[in-house]
Amino acid sequence: MTTIPSAPASENANDGGARHHGEYKVPGGKLVVADFDVVDGLLANVSVSGDFFLEPDEALLEINRALTGLPADAGAADTAAAVEAALPADAVLFGFSADAVAVTVRRALAKATGWADHHWNIIGPSVLPTHVNVALDEVLTEEVGAGRRNPTLRFWDWEEPSVVIGSFQSVRNELHPEGVARHGISVVRRISGGGAMFMEAGNCITYSLYLPQTLVDGISFADSYRFLDAWVMAALEKVGISAFYVPLNDIATEQGKIGGAAQKRLANGGMLHHVTMSYDIDADKMVEVLRIGEEKLSDKGTRSAKKRVDPLRRQTGLARGEIVAAMMEVFTERYAATPSELTEAELDAARRRVADKFGTAEWLHRVP
């Protein structure tokens, strides 16, 4: 075994007294660990370790040297850039990256957090109007960002047939008005981007994750999707589905797409990550309601929108409630989540938000 020394130690005292320690498990990769002191506002005595692979051996010393002397308040991008610049031209990093090192350093400095740093709550499904479900996403994200609610996973339920369109989608371009009218569809615009969701009672599984942005600090926008849904993949595996992410935001199996994710980051530090997975969608009705053109399908490897709907019921043979229960169980076990409920204050705030925003024509048609 080759021992790689840390960067030279500083003679100055550690600003904070205790040595800083951070860990980060790269999604689909390896564990990265960082230990260091902070001296006069700079990183010192840096030692990066982990179960990753790195060639040549000496590259680890260069990583430690690159981090030594870096300002403790440096951003994730600057930290990653410093590491990248110091790596030898022939360096090979397997199972981690310069970005992963930056995340680990920021976790050690408590500028980034891990799942275990938070007390998680979980709210089971309860039937609410779709407008209220969408408004709750904004209200609860704000509450978590303000520190008034623990980070929370909430499962949706609803009764009325609905289409929830992305924040930047055009109503005119996304919907067939005749189909909307014929099937009594409630059309709602959400705060996150992404595509339209066709939702009837019991035909899909939708959940929202409300979290502080510190949990994804230093993680790229693209990687944050897979990172936040690692528990979902484990839950799907538990019910017999081997799923994977198709960049940017699709969840799929070998049999086809089963869901899609969307995100929204708020100015107060709160973040929304939500997912809808198809359980038993009426594909004929869906294409009568949604305009799904050739351009949308061009990068999906299929000519038919119906072929993209691959319900969880067919792949598992389980009732929708059983799949939701398995998802809640895995999340609870992984993150020591405790049960929670929506408060009357949160529900009242959501209803007011429906009246003032989500239920208005101005919001729905802000992109005509």
Coordinates of C-alpha atoms in Angstrom, one line a residue:
M1 CA 0.0 0.0 0.0
T2 CA 1.3 3.4 -0.9
T3 CA 1.0 6.2 1.7
I4 CA 0.4 9.6 0.3
P5 CA 1.3 12.5 2.6
S6 CA -0.9 15.4 3.2
A7 CA 0.1 18.9 2.3
P8 CA 2.7 20.5 4.6
A9 CA 1.3 21.5 8.0
S10 CA 1.0 25.2 9.0
E11 CA 2.6 26.4 12.1
N12 CA -0.4 28.7 12.9
A13 CA -3.2 27.7 15.2
N14 CA -6.4 26.3 13.8
D15 CA -9.0 29.1 13.6
G16 CA -11.8 26.9 14.8
G17 CA -10.0 24.6 17.1
A18 CA -11.5 21.3 15.9
R19 CA -10.3 19.7 12.7
H20 CA -12.8 19.8 9.9
H21 CA -14.1 16.6 8.5
G22 CA -16.5 16.0 5.6
E23 CA -17.7 13.0 3.6
Y24 CA -19.6 12.7 0.3
K25 CA -20.8 9.6 -1.5
V26 CA -20.8 10.3 -5.2
P27 CA -24.1 9.1 -6.7
G28 CA -23.2 5.9 -8.5
G29 CA -19.6 6.4 -7.5
K30 CA -17.3 6.3 -4.5
L31 CA -16.8 7.9 -1.1
V32 CA -14.7 11.0 -0.8
V33 CA -13.4 12.2 2.6
A34 CA -11.7 15.5 3.4
D35 CA -9.9 16.4 6.7
F36 CA -8.3 19.8 7.2
D37 CA -7.7 22.7 9.5
V38 CA -8.7 26.4 8.9
V39 CA -5.8 28.8 9.7
D40 CA -6.3 32.5 9.2
G41 CA -9.3 31.8 7.0
L42 CA -7.4 29.4 4.8
L43 CA -7.4 25.6 4.4
A44 CA -4.4 23.9 6.0
N45 CA -3.1 20.4 6.7
V46 CA -5.4 19.1 4.0
S47 CA -5.9 15.3 3.6
V48 CA -8.3 13.9 1.0
S49 CA -9.0 10.2 1.1
G50 CA -11.7 7.7 0.1
D51 CA -12.4 4.4 -1.7
F52 CA -12.1 6.0 -5.2
F53 CA -9.4 5.1 -7.8
L54 CA -6.8 7.6 -8.9
E55 CA -3.8 7.4 -11.2
P56 CA -1.0 8.3 -10.8
D57 CA -0.7 8.0 -7.0
E58 CA 1.1 11.3 -6.8
A59 CA -2.1 13.1 -8.1
L60 CA -3.6 12.8 -4.6
L61 CA -0.7 14.9 -3.2
E62 CA -1.4 17.5 -5.9
I63 CA -5.1 17.6 -4.9
N64 CA -4.0 18.2 -1.2
R65 CA -1.6 20.9 -2.3
A66 CA -4.3 22.6 -4.5
L67 CA -6.6 22.8 -1.6
T68 CA -4.0 24.0 0.9
G69 CA -4.2 27.8 1.2
L70 CA -7.6 28.0 -0.5
P71 CA -9.9 30.5 1.2
A72 CA -12.4 28.8 3.4
D73 CA -15.2 30.9 1.9
A74 CA -14.3 29.9 -1.6
G75 CA -17.3 28.7 -3.6
A76 CA -17.8 25.2 -4.9
A77 CA -16.9 26.1 -8.5
D78 CA -13.7 27.9 -7.4
T79 CA -12.7 24.9 -5.2
A80 CA -13.3 22.4 -8.0
A81 CA -11.4 24.6 -10.5
A82 CA -8.4 24.7 -8.2
V83 CA -8.4 20.9 -8.0
E84 CA -8.8 20.5 -11.7
A85 CA -6.0 22.9 -12.5
A86 CA -3.6 21.1 -10.2
L87 CA -4.2 17.6 -11.6
P88 CA -1.4 16.2 -13.9
A89 CA -2.4 16.0 -17.5
D90 CA -2.4 12.2 -17.4
A91 CA -4.5 11.9 -14.2
V92 CA -7.4 9.5 -14.2
L93 CA -10.2 9.9 -11.7
F94 CA -12.5 7.0 -11.3
G95 CA -15.6 7.1 -9.0
F96 CA -15.1 10.7 -8.1
S97 CA -14.3 14.1 -9.6
A98 CA -12.9 17.6 -8.8
D99 CA -16.6 18.6 -8.2
A100 CA -16.9 15.8 -5.7
V101 CA -13.9 17.0 -3.8
A102 CA -15.4 20.5 -3.7
V103 CA -18.7 19.1 -2.3
T104 CA -16.7 17.2 0.4
V105 CA -14.7 20.3 1.4
R106 CA -17.9 22.4 1.7
R107 CA -19.6 19.8 3.8
A108 CA -16.6 19.8 6.1
L109 CA -17.0 23.5 6.4
A110 CA -20.8 23.1 7.1
K111 CA -21.5 25.2 3.9
A112 CA -23.0 22.0 2.4
T113 CA -25.0 19.4 4.1
G114 CA -25.7 15.7 3.9
W115 CA -28.9 13.8 4.3
A116 CA -28.0 12.8 7.9
D117 CA -27.5 16.5 8.9
H118 CA -31.2 17.0 8.7
H119 CA -34.3 15.7 10.5
W120 CA -36.6 14.5 7.8
N121 CA -40.4 14.4 7.9
I122 CA -42.6 12.4 5.6
I123 CA -46.3 13.2 4.8
G124 CA -48.4 10.4 3.3
P125 CA -50.9 10.9 0.6
S126 CA -54.1 12.7 1.3
V127 CA -56.7 13.8 -1.3
L128 CA -56.5 17.5 -2.2
P129 CA -57.5 19.6 -5.2
T130 CA -54.7 19.7 -7.8
H131 CA -54.5 23.5 -7.4
V132 CA -53.9 23.1 -3.7
N133 CA -51.2 20.4 -4.3
V134 CA -49.4 22.8 -6.6
A135 CA -49.7 25.7 -4.2
L136 CA -48.4 23.6 -1.3
D137 CA -45.3 22.9 -3.3
E138 CA -44.5 26.7 -3.2
V139 CA -45.7 27.2 0.4
L140 CA -43.7 24.2 1.9
T141 CA -40.6 25.0 -0.1
E142 CA -40.7 28.5 1.4
E143 CA -41.3 27.1 4.9
V144 CA -38.2 24.8 4.6
G145 CA -36.1 27.6 3.2
A146 CA -37.1 29.8 6.1
G147 CA -36.4 27.1 8.7
R148 CA -40.0 26.9 9.9
R149 CA -40.4 23.3 8.7
N150 CA -38.0 20.3 8.6
P151 CA -37.0 19.0 5.2
T152 CA -40.0 17.0 4.1
L153 CA -41.1 14.3 1.6
R154 CA -44.8 14.6 0.7
F155 CA -46.9 12.3 -1.5
W156 CA -49.7 13.8 -3.5
D157 CA -53.3 12.5 -4.0
W158 CA -56.1 14.0 -5.9
E159 CA -59.5 13.2 -7.5
E160 CA -60.2 15.5 -10.4
P161 CA -58.6 14.7 -13.8
S162 CA -55.8 17.3 -14.3
V163 CA -52.9 18.4 -16.4
V164 CA -50.1 20.2 -14.5
I165 CA -47.9 22.1 -17.0
G166 CA -44.4 23.3 -16.4
S167 CA -43.7 26.9 -15.5
F168 CA -42.4 27.9 -18.9
Q169 CA -44.8 25.9 -21.1
S170 CA -47.3 27.4 -23.5
V171 CA -51.0 26.5 -22.8
R172 CA -51.8 26.8 -26.5
N173 CA -48.9 24.6 -27.6
E174 CA -49.3 21.9 -24.9
L175 CA -53.0 21.2 -24.8
H176 CA -55.8 20.2 -27.1
P177 CA -58.7 22.5 -25.9
E178 CA -61.3 20.0 -27.3
G179 CA -59.9 17.2 -25.3
V180 CA -59.5 19.3 -22.2
A181 CA -63.2 20.2 -22.4
R182 CA -64.5 16.7 -23.3
H183 CA -62.7 15.0 -20.4
G184 CA -63.3 17.8 -17.9
I185 CA -59.6 18.4 -17.3
S186 CA -58.4 20.9 -14.7
V187 CA -55.3 22.7 -16.0
V188 CA -52.8 24.0 -13.5
R189 CA -49.4 25.7 -13.9
R190 CA -46.7 24.7 -11.4
I191 CA -43.6 26.7 -10.3
S192 CA -41.0 24.3 -11.7
G193 CA -40.0 23.8 -15.3
G194 CA -40.3 20.6 -17.3
G195 CA -43.1 19.0 -19.2
A196 CA -46.8 18.5 -18.7
M197 CA -48.2 15.8 -16.3
F198 CA -51.5 14.1 -17.2
M199 CA -53.1 13.0 -13.9
E200 CA -56.2 11.1 -13.2
A201 CA -57.1 9.7 -9.8
G202 CA -54.9 6.7 -9.1
N203 CA -53.1 6.7 -12.5
C204 CA -49.7 7.9 -11.3
I205 CA -47.5 8.4 -8.2
T206 CA -46.4 12.0 -7.5
Y207 CA -44.2 13.1 -4.6
S208 CA -42.5 16.4 -3.7
L209 CA -39.3 16.8 -1.8
Y210 CA -38.7 20.1 0.1
L211 CA -35.1 20.6 1.1
P212 CA -32.5 23.2 1.9
Q213 CA -30.2 24.0 -1.1
T214 CA -27.2 23.2 1.1
L215 CA -28.0 19.5 0.4
V216 CA -27.0 19.9 -3.2
D217 CA -24.3 22.6 -2.7
G218 CA -21.5 21.9 -5.2
I219 CA -23.5 19.2 -7.0
S220 CA -24.3 20.1 -10.6
F221 CA -27.9 20.8 -11.7
A222 CA -27.9 17.6 -13.7
D223 CA -26.4 15.4 -11.0
S224 CA -28.7 16.7 -8.4
Y225 CA -31.6 14.8 -10.0
R226 CA -30.1 11.4 -9.6
F227 CA -28.7 12.4 -6.2
L228 CA -32.0 13.4 -4.8
D229 CA -33.8 10.3 -6.2
A230 CA -31.2 7.6 -5.1
W231 CA -33.7 6.4 -2.5
V232 CA -36.4 6.1 -5.2
M233 CA -34.2 3.7 -7.2
A234 CA -33.8 1.6 -4.1
A235 CA -37.5 1.6 -3.5
L236 CA -38.2 0.6 -7.1
E237 CA -35.6 -2.2 -6.8
K238 CA -37.5 -3.4 -3.7
V239 CA -40.7 -3.9 -5.8
G240 CA -38.8 -5.6 -8.6
I241 CA -38.0 -2.7 -11.0
S242 CA -34.5 -1.9 -12.1
A243 CA -34.7 1.8 -12.9
F244 CA -32.2 4.4 -14.0
Y245 CA -32.0 8.1 -14.8
V246 CA -31.9 9.3 -18.4
P247 CA -30.5 12.8 -18.4
L248 CA -31.7 15.3 -17.7
N249 CA -34.8 14.3 -15.7
D250 CA -36.4 11.1 -16.9
I251 CA -36.7 7.9 -14.9
A252 CA -36.8 4.8 -17.0
T253 CA -36.5 1.0 -17.2
E254 CA -35.4 -1.2 -20.1
Q255 CA -39.1 -1.3 -21.0
G256 CA -39.5 2.5 -21.3
K257 CA -39.9 5.8 -19.4
I258 CA -41.9 5.6 -16.2
G259 CA -41.5 9.1 -14.8
G260 CA -40.0 12.5 -14.9
A261 CA -38.6 15.0 -12.3
A262 CA -38.6 18.8 -12.0
Q263 CA -37.0 21.3 -9.7
K264 CA -37.2 24.8 -8.4
R265 CA -34.8 26.8 -6.3
L266 CA -36.1 29.7 -4.2
A267 CA -34.2 32.8 -3.2
N268 CA -34.6 32.0 0.5
G269 CA -32.6 28.8 0.2
G270 CA -35.4 26.4 -0.1
M271 CA -35.6 23.9 -3.0
L272 CA -38.4 21.8 -4.5
H273 CA -37.7 18.5 -6.3
H274 CA -40.8 16.6 -7.4
V275 CA -41.5 13.5 -9.5
T276 CA -44.5 12.0 -11.3
M277 CA -44.3 8.3 -12.2
S278 CA -47.0 6.6 -14.4
Y279 CA -48.9 3.8 -12.7
D280 CA -51.9 3.1 -15.0
I281 CA -52.3 6.0 -17.5
D282 CA -55.1 6.0 -20.1
A283 CA -52.8 6.6 -23.1
D284 CA -55.7 7.2 -25.5
K285 CA -57.1 9.9 -23.3
M286 CA -53.7 11.4 -22.7
V287 CA -53.0 12.0 -26.4
E288 CA -56.5 13.5 -26.8
V289 CA -55.6 16.1 -24.1
L290 CA -51.9 16.7 -24.6
R291 CA -50.2 17.8 -27.8
I292 CA -47.2 15.5 -28.0
G293 CA -45.5 16.2 -31.3
E294 CA -42.8 14.5 -33.3
E295 CA -40.2 17.0 -32.1
K296 CA -40.9 16.1 -28.5
L297 CA -40.5 12.4 -29.3
S298 CA -37.5 12.8 -31.6
D299 CA -34.9 12.1 -28.9
K300 CA -36.9 9.4 -27.2
G301 CA -36.4 6.7 -29.8
T302 CA -40.1 6.2 -30.4
R303 CA -42.7 7.5 -32.8
S304 CA -45.7 7.0 -30.5
A305 CA -46.5 8.8 -27.3
K306 CA -48.5 5.8 -26.2
K307 CA -45.3 3.7 -26.3
R308 CA -43.7 6.1 -23.8
V309 CA -46.3 5.3 -21.2
D310 CA -45.0 2.3 -19.3
P311 CA -47.1 1.9 -16.2
L312 CA -45.8 0.7 -12.9
R313 CA -48.8 -1.6 -12.5
R314 CA -47.8 -3.7 -15.5
Q315 CA -44.2 -4.0 -14.4
T316 CA -44.9 -4.8 -10.8
G317 CA -48.4 -6.3 -10.6
L318 CA -48.8 -4.4 -7.3
A319 CA -51.5 -2.0 -6.2
R320 CA -50.5 1.7 -6.3
G321 CA -50.8 1.9 -2.6
E322 CA -48.3 -0.9 -2.1
I323 CA -45.7 0.9 -4.2
V324 CA -46.2 4.1 -2.3
A325 CA -45.9 2.2 0.9
A326 CA -42.6 0.7 -0.2
M327 CA -41.3 4.1 -1.2
M328 CA -42.2 5.6 2.2
E329 CA -40.6 2.7 4.0
V330 CA -37.3 3.0 2.1
F331 CA -37.1 6.8 2.6
T332 CA -37.9 6.3 6.3
E333 CA -35.3 3.7 6.8
R334 CA -32.6 5.5 4.9
Y335 CA -33.0 8.9 6.4
A336 CA -34.7 8.2 9.8
A337 CA -37.7 10.2 8.7
T338 CA -40.6 10.7 11.1
P339 CA -44.3 11.1 10.1
S340 CA -45.7 14.6 9.8
E341 CA -48.9 16.2 8.7
L342 CA -49.9 19.4 6.9
T343 CA -50.7 22.1 9.4
E344 CA -53.9 24.2 9.1
A345 CA -51.7 27.2 8.7
E346 CA -49.9 25.6 5.7
L347 CA -53.2 24.5 4.1
D348 CA -54.7 28.0 4.6
A349 CA -51.6 29.6 3.0
A350 CA -51.9 27.2 0.1
R351 CA -55.6 28.0 -0.4
R352 CA -54.9 31.7 -0.3
R353 CA -52.1 31.1 -2.9
V354 CA -54.7 29.4 -5.1
A355 CA -57.0 32.4 -4.9
D356 CA -54.2 34.9 -5.5
K357 CA -52.0 33.0 -8.0
F358 CA -52.4 29.4 -9.0
G359 CA -56.2 29.6 -9.7
T360 CA -56.0 32.8 -11.7
A361 CA -56.0 33.1 -15.5
E362 CA -53.0 35.5 -15.2
W363 CA -50.8 32.7 -13.8
L364 CA -52.2 29.9 -16.0
H365 CA -51.8 32.0 -19.2
R366 CA -48.6 33.8 -18.3
V367 CA -47.1 31.9 -21.2
P368 CA -50.1 31.9 -23.7

